[in-house]
Tab-separated table of C-alpha atoms in Angstrom:
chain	number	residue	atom	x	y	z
A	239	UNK	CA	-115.622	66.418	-69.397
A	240	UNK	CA	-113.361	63.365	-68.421
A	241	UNK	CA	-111.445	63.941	-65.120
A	242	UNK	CA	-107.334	65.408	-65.601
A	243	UNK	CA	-105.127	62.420	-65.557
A	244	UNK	CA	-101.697	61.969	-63.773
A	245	UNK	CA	-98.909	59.978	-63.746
A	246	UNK	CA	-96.221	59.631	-60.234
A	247	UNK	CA	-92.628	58.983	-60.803
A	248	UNK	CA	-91.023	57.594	-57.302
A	249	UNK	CA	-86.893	58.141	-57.673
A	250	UNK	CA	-84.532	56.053	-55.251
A	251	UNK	CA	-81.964	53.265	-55.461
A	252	UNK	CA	-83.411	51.833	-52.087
A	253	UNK	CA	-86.934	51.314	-53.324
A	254	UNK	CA	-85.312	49.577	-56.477
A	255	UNK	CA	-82.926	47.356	-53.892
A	256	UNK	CA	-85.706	46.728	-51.842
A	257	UNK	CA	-84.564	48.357	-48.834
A	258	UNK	CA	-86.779	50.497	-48.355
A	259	UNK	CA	-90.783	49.947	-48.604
A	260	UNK	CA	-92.483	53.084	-50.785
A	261	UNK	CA	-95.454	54.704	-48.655
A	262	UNK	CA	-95.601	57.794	-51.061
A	263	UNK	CA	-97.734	55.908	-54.233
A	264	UNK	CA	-100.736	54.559	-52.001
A	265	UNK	CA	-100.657	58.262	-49.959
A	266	UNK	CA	-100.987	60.320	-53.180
A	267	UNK	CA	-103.055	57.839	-55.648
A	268	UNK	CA	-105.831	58.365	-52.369
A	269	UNK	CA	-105.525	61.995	-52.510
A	270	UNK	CA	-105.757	62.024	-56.029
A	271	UNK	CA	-108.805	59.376	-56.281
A	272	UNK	CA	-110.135	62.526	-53.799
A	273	UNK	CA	-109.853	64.980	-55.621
A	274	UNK	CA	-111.183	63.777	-58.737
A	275	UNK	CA	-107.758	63.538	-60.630
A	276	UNK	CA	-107.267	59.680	-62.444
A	277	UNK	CA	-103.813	58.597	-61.343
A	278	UNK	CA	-102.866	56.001	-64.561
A	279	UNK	CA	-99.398	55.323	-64.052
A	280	UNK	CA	-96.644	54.817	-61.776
A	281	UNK	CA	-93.079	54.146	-62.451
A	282	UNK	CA	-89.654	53.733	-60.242
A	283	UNK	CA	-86.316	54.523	-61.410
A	284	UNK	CA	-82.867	54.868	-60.043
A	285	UNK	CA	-81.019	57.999	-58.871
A	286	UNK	CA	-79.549	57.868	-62.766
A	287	UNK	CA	-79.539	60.845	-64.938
A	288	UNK	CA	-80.507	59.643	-68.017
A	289	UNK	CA	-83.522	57.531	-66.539
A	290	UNK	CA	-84.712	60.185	-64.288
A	291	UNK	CA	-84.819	62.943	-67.346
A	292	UNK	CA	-86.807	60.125	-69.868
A	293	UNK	CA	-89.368	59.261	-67.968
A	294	UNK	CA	-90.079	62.901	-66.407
A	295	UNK	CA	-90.346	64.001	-70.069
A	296	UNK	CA	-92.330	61.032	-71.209
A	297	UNK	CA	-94.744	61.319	-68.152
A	298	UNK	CA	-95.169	64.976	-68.611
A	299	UNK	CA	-96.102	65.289	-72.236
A	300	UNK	CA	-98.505	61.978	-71.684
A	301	UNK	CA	-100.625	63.227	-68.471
A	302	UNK	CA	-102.168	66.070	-67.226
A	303	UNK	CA	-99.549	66.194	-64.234
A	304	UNK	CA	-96.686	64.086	-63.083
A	305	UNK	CA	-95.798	64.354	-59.660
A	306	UNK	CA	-92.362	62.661	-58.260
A	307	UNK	CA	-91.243	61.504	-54.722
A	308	UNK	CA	-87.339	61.536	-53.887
A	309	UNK	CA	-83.454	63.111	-54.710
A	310	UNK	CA	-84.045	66.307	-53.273
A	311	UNK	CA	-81.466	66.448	-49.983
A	312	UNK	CA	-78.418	67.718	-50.001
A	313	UNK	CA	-76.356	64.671	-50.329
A	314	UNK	CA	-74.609	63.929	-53.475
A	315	UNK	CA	-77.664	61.137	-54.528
A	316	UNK	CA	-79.727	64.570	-54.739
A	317	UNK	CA	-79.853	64.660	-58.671
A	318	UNK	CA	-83.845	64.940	-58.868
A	319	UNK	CA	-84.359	68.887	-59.339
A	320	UNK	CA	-81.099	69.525	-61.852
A	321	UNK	CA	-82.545	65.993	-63.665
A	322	UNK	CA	-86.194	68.596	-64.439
A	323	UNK	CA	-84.250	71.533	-64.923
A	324	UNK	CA	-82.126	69.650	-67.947
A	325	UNK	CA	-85.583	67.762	-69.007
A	326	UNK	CA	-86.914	71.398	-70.073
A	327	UNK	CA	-84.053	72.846	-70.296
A	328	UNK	CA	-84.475	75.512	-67.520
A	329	UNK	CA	-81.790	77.135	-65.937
A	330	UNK	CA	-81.407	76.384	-62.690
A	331	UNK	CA	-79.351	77.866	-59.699
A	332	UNK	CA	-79.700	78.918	-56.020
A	333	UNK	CA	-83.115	81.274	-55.753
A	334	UNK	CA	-83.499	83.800	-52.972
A	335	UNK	CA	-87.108	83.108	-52.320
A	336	UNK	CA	-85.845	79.109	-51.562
A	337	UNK	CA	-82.435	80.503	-49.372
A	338	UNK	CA	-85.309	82.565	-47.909
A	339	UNK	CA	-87.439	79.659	-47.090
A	340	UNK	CA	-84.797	77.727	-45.964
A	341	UNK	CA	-83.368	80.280	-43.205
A	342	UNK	CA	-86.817	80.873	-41.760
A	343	UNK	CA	-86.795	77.288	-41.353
A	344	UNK	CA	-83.589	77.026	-39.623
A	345	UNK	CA	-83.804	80.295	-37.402
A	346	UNK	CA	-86.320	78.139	-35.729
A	347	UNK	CA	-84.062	74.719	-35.335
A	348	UNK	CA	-80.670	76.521	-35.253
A	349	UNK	CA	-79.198	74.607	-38.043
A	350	UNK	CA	-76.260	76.556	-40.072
A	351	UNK	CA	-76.900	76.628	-43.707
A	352	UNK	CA	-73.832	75.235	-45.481
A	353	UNK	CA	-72.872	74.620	-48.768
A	354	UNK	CA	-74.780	71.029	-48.784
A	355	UNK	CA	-77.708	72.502	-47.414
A	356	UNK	CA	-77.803	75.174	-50.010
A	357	UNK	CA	-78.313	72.776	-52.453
A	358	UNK	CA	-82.147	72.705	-51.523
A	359	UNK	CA	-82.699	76.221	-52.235
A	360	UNK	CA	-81.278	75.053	-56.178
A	361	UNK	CA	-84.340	75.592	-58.547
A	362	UNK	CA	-85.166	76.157	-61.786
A	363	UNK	CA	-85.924	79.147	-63.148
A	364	UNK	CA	-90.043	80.042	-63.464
A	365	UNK	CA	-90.713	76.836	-60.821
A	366	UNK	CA	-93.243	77.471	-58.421
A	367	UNK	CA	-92.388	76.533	-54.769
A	368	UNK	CA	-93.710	73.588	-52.760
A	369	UNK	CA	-93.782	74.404	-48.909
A	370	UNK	CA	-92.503	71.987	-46.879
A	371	UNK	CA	-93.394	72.835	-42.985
A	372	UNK	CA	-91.195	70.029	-41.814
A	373	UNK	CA	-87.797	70.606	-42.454
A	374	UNK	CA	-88.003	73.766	-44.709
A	375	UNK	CA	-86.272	73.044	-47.934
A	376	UNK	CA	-89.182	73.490	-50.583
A	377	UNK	CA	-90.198	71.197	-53.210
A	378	UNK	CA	-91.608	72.866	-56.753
A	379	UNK	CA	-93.799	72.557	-59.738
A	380	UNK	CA	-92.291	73.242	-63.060
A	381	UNK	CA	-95.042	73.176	-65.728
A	382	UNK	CA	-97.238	70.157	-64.825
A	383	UNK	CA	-94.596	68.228	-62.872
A	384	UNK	CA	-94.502	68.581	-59.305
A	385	UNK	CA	-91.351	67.510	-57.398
A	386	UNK	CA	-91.681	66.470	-54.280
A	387	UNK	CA	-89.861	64.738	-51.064
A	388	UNK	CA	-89.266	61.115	-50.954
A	389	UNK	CA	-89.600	60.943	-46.616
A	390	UNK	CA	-92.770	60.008	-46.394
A	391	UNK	CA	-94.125	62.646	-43.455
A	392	UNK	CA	-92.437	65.550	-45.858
A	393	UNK	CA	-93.936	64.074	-48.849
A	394	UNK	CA	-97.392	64.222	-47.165
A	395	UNK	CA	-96.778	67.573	-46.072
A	396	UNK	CA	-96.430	69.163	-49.767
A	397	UNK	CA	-98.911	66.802	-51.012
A	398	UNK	CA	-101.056	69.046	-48.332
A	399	UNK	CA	-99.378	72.211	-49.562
A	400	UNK	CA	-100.082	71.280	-52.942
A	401	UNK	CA	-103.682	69.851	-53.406
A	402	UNK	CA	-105.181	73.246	-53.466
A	403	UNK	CA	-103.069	74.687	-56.253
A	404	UNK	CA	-104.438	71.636	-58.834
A	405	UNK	CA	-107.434	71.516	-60.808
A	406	UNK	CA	-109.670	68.520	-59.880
A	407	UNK	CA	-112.237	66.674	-61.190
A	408	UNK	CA	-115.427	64.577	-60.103
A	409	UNK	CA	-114.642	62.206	-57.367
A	410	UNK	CA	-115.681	58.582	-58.267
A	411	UNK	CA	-118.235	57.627	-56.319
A	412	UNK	CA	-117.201	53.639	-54.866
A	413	UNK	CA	-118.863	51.023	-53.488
A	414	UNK	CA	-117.978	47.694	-51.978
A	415	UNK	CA	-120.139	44.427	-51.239
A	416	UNK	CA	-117.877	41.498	-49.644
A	417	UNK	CA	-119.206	38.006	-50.766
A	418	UNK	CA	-118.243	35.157	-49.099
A	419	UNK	CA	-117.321	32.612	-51.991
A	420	UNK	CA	-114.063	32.596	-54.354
A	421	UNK	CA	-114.095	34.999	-57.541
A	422	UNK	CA	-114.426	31.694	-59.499
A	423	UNK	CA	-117.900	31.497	-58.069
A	424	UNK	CA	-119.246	34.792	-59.370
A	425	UNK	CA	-117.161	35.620	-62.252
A	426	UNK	CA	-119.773	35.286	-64.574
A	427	UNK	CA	-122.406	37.276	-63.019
A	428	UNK	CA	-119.668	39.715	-62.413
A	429	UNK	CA	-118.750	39.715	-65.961
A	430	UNK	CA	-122.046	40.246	-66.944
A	431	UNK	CA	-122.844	43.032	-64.657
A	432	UNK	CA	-120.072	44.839	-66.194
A	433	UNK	CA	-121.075	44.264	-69.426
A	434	UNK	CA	-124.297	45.592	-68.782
A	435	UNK	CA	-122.480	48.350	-66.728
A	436	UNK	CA	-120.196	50.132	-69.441
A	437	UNK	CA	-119.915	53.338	-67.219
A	438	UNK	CA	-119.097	51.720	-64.178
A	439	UNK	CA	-115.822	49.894	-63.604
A	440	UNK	CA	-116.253	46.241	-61.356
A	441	UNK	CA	-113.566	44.948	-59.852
A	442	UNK	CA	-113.403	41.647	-57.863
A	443	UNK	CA	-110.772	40.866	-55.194
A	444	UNK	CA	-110.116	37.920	-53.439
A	445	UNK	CA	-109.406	37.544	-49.931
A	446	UNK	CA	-108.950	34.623	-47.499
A	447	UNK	CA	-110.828	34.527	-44.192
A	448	UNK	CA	-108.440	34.052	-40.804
A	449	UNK	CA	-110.558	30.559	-40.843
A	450	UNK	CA	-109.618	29.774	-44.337
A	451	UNK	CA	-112.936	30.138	-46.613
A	452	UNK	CA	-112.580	32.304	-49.698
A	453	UNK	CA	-114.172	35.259	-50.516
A	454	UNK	CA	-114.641	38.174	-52.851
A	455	UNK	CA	-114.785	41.910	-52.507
A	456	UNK	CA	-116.466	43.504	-55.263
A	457	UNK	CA	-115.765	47.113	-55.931
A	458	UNK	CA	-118.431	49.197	-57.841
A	459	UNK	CA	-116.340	52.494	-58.930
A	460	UNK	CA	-118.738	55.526	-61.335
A	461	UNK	CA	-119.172	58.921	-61.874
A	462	UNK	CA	-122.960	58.429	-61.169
A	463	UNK	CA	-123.643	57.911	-58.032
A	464	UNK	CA	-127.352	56.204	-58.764
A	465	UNK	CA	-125.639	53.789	-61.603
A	466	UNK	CA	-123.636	52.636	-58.410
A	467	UNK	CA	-126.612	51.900	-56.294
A	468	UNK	CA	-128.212	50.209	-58.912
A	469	UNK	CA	-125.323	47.762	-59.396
A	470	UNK	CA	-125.007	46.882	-56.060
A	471	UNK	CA	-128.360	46.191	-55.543
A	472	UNK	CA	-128.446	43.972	-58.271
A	473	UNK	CA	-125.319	42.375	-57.077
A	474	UNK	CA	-126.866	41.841	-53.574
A	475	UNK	CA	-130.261	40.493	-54.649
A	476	UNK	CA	-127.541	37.953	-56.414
A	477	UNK	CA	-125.722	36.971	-53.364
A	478	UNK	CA	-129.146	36.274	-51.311
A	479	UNK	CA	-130.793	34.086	-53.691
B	1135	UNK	CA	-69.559	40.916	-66.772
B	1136	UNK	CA	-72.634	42.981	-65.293
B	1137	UNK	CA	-75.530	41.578	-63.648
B	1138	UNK	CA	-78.809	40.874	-64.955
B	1139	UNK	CA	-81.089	43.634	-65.416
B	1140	UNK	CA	-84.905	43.370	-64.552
B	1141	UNK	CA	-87.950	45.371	-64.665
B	1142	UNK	CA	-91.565	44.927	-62.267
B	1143	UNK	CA	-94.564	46.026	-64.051
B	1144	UNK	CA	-97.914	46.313	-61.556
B	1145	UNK	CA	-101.049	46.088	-62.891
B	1146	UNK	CA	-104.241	47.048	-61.313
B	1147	UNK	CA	-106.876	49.678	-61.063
B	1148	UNK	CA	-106.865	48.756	-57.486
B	1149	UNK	CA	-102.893	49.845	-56.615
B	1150	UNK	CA	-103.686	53.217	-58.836
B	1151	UNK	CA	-107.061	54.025	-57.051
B	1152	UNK	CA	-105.436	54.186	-53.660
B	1153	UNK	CA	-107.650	51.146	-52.536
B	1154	UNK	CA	-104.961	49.044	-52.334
B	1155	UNK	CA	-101.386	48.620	-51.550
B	1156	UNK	CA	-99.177	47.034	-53.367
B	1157	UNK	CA	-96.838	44.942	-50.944
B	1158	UNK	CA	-95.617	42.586	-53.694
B	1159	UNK	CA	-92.843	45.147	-55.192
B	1160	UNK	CA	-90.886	45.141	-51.899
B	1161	UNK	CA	-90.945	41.721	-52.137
B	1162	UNK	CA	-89.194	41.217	-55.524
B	1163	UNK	CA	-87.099	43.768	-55.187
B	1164	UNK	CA	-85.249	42.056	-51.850
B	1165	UNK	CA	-85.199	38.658	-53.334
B	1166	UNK	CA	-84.092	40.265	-56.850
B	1167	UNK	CA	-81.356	42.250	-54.766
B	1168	UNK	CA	-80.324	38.248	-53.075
B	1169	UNK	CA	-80.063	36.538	-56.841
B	1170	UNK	CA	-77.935	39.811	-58.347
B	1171	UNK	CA	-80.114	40.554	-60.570
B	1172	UNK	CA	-80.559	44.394	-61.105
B	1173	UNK	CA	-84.016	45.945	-60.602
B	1174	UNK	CA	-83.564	49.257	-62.610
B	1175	UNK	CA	-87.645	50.183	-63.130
B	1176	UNK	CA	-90.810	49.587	-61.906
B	1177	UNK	CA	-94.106	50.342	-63.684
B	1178	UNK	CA	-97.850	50.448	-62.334
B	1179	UNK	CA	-100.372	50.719	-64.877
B	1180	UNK	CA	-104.609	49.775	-65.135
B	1181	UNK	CA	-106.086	47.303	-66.404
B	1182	UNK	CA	-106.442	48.720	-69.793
B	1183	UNK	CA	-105.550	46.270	-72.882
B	1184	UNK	CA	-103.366	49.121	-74.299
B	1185	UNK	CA	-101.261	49.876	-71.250
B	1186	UNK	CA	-100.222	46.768	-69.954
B	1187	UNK	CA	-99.057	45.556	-74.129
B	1188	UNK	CA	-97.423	49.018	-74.462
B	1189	UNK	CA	-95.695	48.345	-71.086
B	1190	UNK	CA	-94.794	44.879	-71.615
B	1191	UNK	CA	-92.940	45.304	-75.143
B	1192	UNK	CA	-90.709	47.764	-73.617
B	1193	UNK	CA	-89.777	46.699	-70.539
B	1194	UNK	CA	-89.129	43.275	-72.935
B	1195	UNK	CA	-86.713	44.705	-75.010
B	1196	UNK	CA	-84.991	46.975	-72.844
B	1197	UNK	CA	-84.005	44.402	-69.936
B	1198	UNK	CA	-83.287	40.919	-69.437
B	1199	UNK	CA	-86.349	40.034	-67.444
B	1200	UNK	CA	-89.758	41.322	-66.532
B	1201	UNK	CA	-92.146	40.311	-63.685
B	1202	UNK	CA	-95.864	40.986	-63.924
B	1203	UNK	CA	-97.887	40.883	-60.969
B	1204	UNK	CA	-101.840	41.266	-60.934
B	1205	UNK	CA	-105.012	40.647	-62.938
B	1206	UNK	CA	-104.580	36.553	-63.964
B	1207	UNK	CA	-107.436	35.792	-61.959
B	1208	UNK	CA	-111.132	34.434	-63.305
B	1209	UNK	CA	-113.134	37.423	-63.478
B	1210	UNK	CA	-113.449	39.879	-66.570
B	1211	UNK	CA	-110.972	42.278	-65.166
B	1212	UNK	CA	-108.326	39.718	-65.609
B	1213	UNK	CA	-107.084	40.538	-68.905
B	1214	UNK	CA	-102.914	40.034	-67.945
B	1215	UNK	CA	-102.472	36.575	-69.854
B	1216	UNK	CA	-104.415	37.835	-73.037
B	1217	UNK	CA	-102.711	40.990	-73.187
B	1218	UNK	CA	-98.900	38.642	-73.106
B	1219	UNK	CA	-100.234	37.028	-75.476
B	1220	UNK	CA	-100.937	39.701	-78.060
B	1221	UNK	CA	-97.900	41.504	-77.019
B	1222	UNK	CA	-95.821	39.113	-78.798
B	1223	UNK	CA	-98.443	37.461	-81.143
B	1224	UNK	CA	-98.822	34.403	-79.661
B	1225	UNK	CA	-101.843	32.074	-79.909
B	1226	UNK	CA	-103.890	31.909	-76.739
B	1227	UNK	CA	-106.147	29.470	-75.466
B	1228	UNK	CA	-106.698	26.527	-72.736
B	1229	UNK	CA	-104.191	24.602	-72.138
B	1230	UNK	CA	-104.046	21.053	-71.237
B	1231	UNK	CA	-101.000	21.087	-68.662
B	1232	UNK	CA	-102.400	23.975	-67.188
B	1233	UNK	CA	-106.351	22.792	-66.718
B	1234	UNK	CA	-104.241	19.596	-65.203
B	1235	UNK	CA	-102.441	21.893	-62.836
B	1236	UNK	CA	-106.033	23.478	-61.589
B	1237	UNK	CA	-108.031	20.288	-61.679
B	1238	UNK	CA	-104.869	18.769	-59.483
B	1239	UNK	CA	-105.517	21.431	-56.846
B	1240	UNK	CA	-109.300	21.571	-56.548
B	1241	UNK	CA	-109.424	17.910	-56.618
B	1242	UNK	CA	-107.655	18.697	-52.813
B	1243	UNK	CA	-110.637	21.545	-52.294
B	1244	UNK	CA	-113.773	19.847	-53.822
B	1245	UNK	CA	-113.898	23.273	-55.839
B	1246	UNK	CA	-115.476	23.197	-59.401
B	1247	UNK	CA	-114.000	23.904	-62.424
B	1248	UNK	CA	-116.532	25.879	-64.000
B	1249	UNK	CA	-115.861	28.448	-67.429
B	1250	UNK	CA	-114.424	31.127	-64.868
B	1251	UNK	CA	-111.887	29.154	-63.333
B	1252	UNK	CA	-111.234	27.478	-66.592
B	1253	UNK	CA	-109.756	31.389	-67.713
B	1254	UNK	CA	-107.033	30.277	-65.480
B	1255	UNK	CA	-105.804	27.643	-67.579
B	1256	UNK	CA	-105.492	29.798	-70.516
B	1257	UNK	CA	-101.431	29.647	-71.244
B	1258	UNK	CA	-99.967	31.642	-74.478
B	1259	UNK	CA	-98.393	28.792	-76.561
B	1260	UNK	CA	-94.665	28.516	-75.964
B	1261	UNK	CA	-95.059	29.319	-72.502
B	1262	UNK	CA	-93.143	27.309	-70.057
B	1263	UNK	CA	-95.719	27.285	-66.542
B	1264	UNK	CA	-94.678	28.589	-63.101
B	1265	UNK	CA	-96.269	27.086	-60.290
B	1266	UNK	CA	-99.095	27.952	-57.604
B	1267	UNK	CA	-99.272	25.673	-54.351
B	1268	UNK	CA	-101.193	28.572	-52.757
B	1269	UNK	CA	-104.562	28.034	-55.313
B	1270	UNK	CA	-103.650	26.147	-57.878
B	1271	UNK	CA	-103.826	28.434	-60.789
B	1272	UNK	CA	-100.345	28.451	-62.824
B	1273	UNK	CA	-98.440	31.495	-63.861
B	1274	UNK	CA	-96.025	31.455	-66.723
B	1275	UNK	CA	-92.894	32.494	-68.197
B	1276	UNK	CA	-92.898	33.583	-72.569
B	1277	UNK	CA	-89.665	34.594	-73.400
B	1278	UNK	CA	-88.107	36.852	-70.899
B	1279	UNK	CA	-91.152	37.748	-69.204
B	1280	UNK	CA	-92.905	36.116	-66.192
B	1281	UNK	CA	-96.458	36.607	-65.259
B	1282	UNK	CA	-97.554	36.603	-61.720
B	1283	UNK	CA	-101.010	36.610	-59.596
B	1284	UNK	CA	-101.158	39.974	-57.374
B	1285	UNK	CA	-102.477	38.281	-54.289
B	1286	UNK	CA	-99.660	38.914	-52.181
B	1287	UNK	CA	-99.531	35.284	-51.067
B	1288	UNK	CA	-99.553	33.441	-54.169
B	1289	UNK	CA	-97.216	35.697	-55.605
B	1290	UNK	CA	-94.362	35.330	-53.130
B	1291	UNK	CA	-95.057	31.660	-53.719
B	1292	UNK	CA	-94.638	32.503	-57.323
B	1293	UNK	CA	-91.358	34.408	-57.131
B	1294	UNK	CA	-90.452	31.518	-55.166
B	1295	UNK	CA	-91.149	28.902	-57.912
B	1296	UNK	CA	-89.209	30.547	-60.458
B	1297	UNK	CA	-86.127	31.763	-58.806
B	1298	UNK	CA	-84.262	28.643	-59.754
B	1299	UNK	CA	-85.030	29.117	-63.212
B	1300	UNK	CA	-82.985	32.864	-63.421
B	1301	UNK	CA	-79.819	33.064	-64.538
B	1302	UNK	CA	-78.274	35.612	-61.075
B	1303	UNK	CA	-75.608	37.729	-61.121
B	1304	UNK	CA	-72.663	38.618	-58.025
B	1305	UNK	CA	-75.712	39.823	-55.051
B	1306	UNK	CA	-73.936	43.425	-54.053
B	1307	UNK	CA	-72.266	43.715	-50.545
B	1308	UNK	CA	-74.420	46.354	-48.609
B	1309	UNK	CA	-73.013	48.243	-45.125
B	1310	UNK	CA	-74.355	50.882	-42.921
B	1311	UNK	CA	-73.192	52.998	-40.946
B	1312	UNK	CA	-76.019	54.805	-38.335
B	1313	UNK	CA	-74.647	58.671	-38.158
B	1314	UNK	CA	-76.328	60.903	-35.379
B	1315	UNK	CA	-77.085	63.793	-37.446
B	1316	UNK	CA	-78.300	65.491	-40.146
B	1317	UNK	CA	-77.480	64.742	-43.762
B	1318	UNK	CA	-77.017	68.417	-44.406
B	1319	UNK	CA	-74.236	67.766	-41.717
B	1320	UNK	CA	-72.307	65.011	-43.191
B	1321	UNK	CA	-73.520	65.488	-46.955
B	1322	UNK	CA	-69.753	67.217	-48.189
B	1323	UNK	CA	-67.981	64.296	-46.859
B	1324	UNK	CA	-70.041	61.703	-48.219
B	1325	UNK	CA	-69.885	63.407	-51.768
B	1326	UNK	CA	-66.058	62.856	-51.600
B	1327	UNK	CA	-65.998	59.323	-50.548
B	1328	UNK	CA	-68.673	58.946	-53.516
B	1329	UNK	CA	-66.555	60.381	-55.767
B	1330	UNK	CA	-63.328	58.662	-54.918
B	1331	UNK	CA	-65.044	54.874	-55.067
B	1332	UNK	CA	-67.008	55.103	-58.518
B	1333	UNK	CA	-67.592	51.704	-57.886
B	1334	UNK	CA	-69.323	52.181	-54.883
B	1335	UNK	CA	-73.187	53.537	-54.522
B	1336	UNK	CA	-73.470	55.378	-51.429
B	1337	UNK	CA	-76.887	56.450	-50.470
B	1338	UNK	CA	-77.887	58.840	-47.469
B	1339	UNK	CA	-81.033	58.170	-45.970
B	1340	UNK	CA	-82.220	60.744	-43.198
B	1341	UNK	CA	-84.181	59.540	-40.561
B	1342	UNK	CA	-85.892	61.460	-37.457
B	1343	UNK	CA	-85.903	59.746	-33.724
B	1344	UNK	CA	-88.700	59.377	-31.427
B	1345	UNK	CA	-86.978	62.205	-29.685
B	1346	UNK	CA	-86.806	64.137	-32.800
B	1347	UNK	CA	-83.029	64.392	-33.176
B	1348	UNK	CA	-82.300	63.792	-37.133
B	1349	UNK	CA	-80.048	61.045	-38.296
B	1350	UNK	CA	-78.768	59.424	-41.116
B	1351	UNK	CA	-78.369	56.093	-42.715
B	1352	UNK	CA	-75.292	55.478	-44.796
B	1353	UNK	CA	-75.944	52.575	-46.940
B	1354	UNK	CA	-72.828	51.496	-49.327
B	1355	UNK	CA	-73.265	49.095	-51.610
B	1356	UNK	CA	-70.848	47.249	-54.485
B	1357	UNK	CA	-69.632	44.022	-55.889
B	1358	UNK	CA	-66.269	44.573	-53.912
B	1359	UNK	CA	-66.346	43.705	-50.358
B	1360	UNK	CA	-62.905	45.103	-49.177
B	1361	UNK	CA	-63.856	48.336	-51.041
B	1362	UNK	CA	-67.084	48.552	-49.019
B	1363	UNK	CA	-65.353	47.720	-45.997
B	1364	UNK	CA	-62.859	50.393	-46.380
B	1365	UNK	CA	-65.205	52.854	-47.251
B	1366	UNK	CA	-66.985	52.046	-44.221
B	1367	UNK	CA	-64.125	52.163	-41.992
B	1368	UNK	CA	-63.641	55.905	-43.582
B	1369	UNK	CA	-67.042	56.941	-42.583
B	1370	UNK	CA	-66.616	55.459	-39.213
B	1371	UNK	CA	-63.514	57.437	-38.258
B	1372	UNK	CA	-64.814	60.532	-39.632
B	1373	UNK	CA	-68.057	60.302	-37.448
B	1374	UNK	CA	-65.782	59.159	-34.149
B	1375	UNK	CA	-63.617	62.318	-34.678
């Protein structure tokens, strides 16, 4: 049975402006690689309506899950969880179980829910909650999209929170062997190896040595673990001769 | 008249496996940000034939450029040019102006051109070439679209080639203002000042100290500088008071 796929949709102006760096895409396509769960797309789009509603819908009839990063505060650029609840068309209001979550959260900090705050505990109706142990306001998953934080140590917290809940599949097993010549070098071996290969996917990465040779990482990626060590060996009895 | 619009599309197994991260995003983005042009959507997608022509036609015809980076390298999982190419039916093959621009460089290396590295130099016709000091190997722009290496060194050299060639827009004047508390805390105020400049973007951005006290970033952003200025000077006396 082939692994369930996934797709991540990261919403913020300031990743699109390029002030701020995204850490969320390399945390969760790791987890997912983990768990056994093929992460084949990623896409970034703006704190706009329309955008944020196509590409959650796209994404979510497309992959197995979708899981997004960002527009969940309470600040006015918080459009992400209204943007799901109009993609499905799911009502969507203040819940008691997320004001709930939220003042157990703050009776330990001593922060006064207000009206801007109470926008976190918005969700649509027949949403599961996300728990978010770092500054209470939970994310949720709505059908097979998961929404999510876009701060980075919140964002790693539900990814935590949420892991459990999914179903996985088998974890790739992956192998690299570092060769110390450009790709140009071994590109045809390589591209032989994976023709010879067609359940294992190569791929070849250059890198360039503090002392300025060229070399090549080659990573060996399958489901069976003994295809892997046969390619490698292969690969390595290249290298030597 | 609006600025230019532009899309990123990633591609690489690599970035979606969670082996590597992809550094060269953040990169555009800033220098796309400098050049006012607008970066409205990112993609990531595997090298699969099917994905990256799917993805390329309609980030084409939806914005006024698009900027590939990843998989124009030698080895068999370096399908980017080919898959250009039968995005918009072009022919496809070696081209002289780009074997000169590899045999120019490796005549400074001693490195051979052998059928891998000869890959390189395979241009879709029509295609005007962007250049690679870093290794030699050419990108290219066909129509709107302009293909990039991944390595994060030769593309910044890349985006650096072609910069001069894009027609830029008015860059946005950006402000912020540091605010010593939460965004929960400040989040009704900011929605006003959002709402009474609709030609301002105002973005909240929380932060936590080393001491663990929450803050927020204001960043305001527009074509307008005494707009953001005043906006700024808004936020500033509300904070003081």
């Amino acid at each position: 049975m082939p692994n369930p796929t996934a797709a991540m949709l990261v919403i913020g102006d300031e990743i699109l402006s390029g002030r701020t760096r995204d850490a969320n895409m390399h945390h969760l396509a790791g987890h997912l690689t983990l768990h056994g769960i093929d992460l084949r797309e990623v896409r970034v789009v703006a704190d706009d309506q329309q955008a944020i509603i196509d590409a959650v819908r796209e994404l979510s009839g497309r992959y197995d899950n979708v899981f997004t990063s960002g527009g969940i505060g309470p600040t006015h650029d918080d459009i992400t969880a209204e943007c799901i609840a109009l993609a499905f068309g799911t009502e969507f209001g203040v819940r008691d179980d997320a004001r709930a979550a939220l003042e157990r959260h703050y009776a330990t900090t001593g922060t006064v829910i207000n009206e801007a705050r109470l926008r976190m505990a918005r969700i649509p109706q027949g949403a599961e909650l996300i728990e978010n142990p770092v500054s209470g306001a939970p994310g949720f998953s709505l059908g097979n999209v998961h929404v999510m934080a876009g701060v980075p140590r919140i964002f790693q917290a539900m990814v935590q929170s949420i892991m459990p809940r999914l179903t996985g599949g088998t974890p790739l097993v992956s192998d690299t062997v570092r060769v110390e010549c450009g790709e140009g070098d071994i590109a045809i071996p390589l591209g032989k190896l994976a023709e010879s290969h067609p359940g294992l996917s190569i791929g070849s990465y250059p890198f360039q040595g503090a002392d300025g040779h060229f070399g090549t990482n080659v990573v060996i990626r399958g489901a069976d673990a003994d295809e892997v060590a046969a390619a490698k060996a292969w690969l390595q009895k290249l290298v030597a001769a």
